[in-house]
Amino acid sequence: MMKFTPFLLLLLAACQPQPVPKPAPAAVATVASAPAYLNAAYAPAQRQPSVADMTAMGRAMFFEPSLSISGKLSCASCHSPEHAYGPPNALAVQLGGPELKDAGTRAAPSLRYLQNTPAFTEHYHDDDGDDSVDAGPTGGRNWDGRAQSGHEQALTPLLAKHEMGNVDGAAVVEKLRQGPLAAQFRKVYGEKIFEQPEQALRWVLMSLEVFQESPADFYPYTSKYDAFLRKQVQLNPQELRGLALFNDENKGNCASCHISRVAAGGAFPQFTDYGLINIGVPRNNKLPVNADPHYFDLGLCGPDRTDLKDHQEYCGRFKTPSLRNVALRKSFFHNGSFTSLEQVMRFYVERDTAPQKWYPKNPDGSVHKYDDMPPGMEANVNVEAPFDRKKGQAPALSEKEIADVIVFLKTLTDGYKVPAA
């Protein structure tokens, strides 16, 4: 039986006939304006397509390279189904543009398990009944949370110069009109849809969003850990040790941001709290954009996001990604600075106990901690466990314990087959 997210239920509800408002009488004849809701993203249309048709349309566009300026890059080029809709390679950032030679500025994230992402807010309160706790900036899509929905996020790669490279939305629609998916698009949205470029673009983006709400593709919950939560299988001793270390507030403390427990209502964990956090990730000097020593990617306060540029206290904050399928990745963090889970775990527990391993030296020989931020922003960096130790102290996790946590993280990979009884 197909499951529907709140978004899809809203879309289906929009199929119902809507009353047409009657203009108020006036002494002087005026031109009646259309109701504001008709221009909204989820507004009903004269030809309301089915969810199945929109999913199929979105899937086709997701894999279609002709929508890019190069004619060779599709959404799936950077978000491979075989890699949990994440990057299929070890590149820190992906290549795009007219000749597929233009490097991006941030790592391509996985698109799985985003279905419950809340809209961005500076003040977030969990639905646990205690509104006294403000979790701070939370939600939104992209590494900096600036996209408020799946359809808004879908436009970004279509227009980004270093990705699919279209000059504007009209160029996307024109490529679609001239490409191999034109007939299917007309069948779903009407023969005259390309005569309305703005409406056509709306349906392009909504189709991509609906496809990315497909449970089987984007939130299947088929990992070993899911089977464990369903009591279909047991974790082995090393996996259980890793889970315990992951949850322990005095050891890994990973679950403080990457929530691992089943929600009060029974929902399985997403392994993210959707928050934005600054953990002082080292600068990746391999990125072409970082050849400029004055360039800093500060996430929530810019440069890609501009509405919070005056909030210096937010600088350096990036989205906490889900750890589901993290073992399939070959580059990590927003700038792709690390290439293995072992590196990531060691950075977490040695950032403060052995900073010389992770940061460059200043001319005077001292360690330049937090080298991917301008001076004066050190107070923005998180210092909760395991980042609560001093230089020279023992790290929160030993090498053996790091190995245990990584073995546990591998239980979060989708596609696990429950052994036959």
XYZ file of C-alpha atoms in Angstrom, residues 31 34 36 57 88 103 107 111 113 120 122 222 233 236 240 273 341 345 389 397 401 419:
22
model
C -10.945 44.568 -13.253
C -7.231 36.627 -9.428
C -3.649 35.194 -4.478
C 7.548 12.915 -14.959
C 29.023 8.420 -7.161
C 34.006 22.975 -9.907
C 29.880 18.746 -1.600
C 18.803 13.440 -1.244
C 15.465 11.117 4.075
C 13.990 27.100 8.097
C 15.938 30.880 13.532
C 15.538 -0.806 4.567
C 17.215 -9.061 13.428
C 26.089 -8.135 16.519
C 25.801 -2.801 19.674
C 17.921 17.027 14.155
C 34.706 7.792 8.041
C 35.696 10.200 13.559
C 38.446 18.501 25.814
C 37.038 7.663 21.796
C 35.890 2.525 19.917
C 17.572 -13.429 6.688
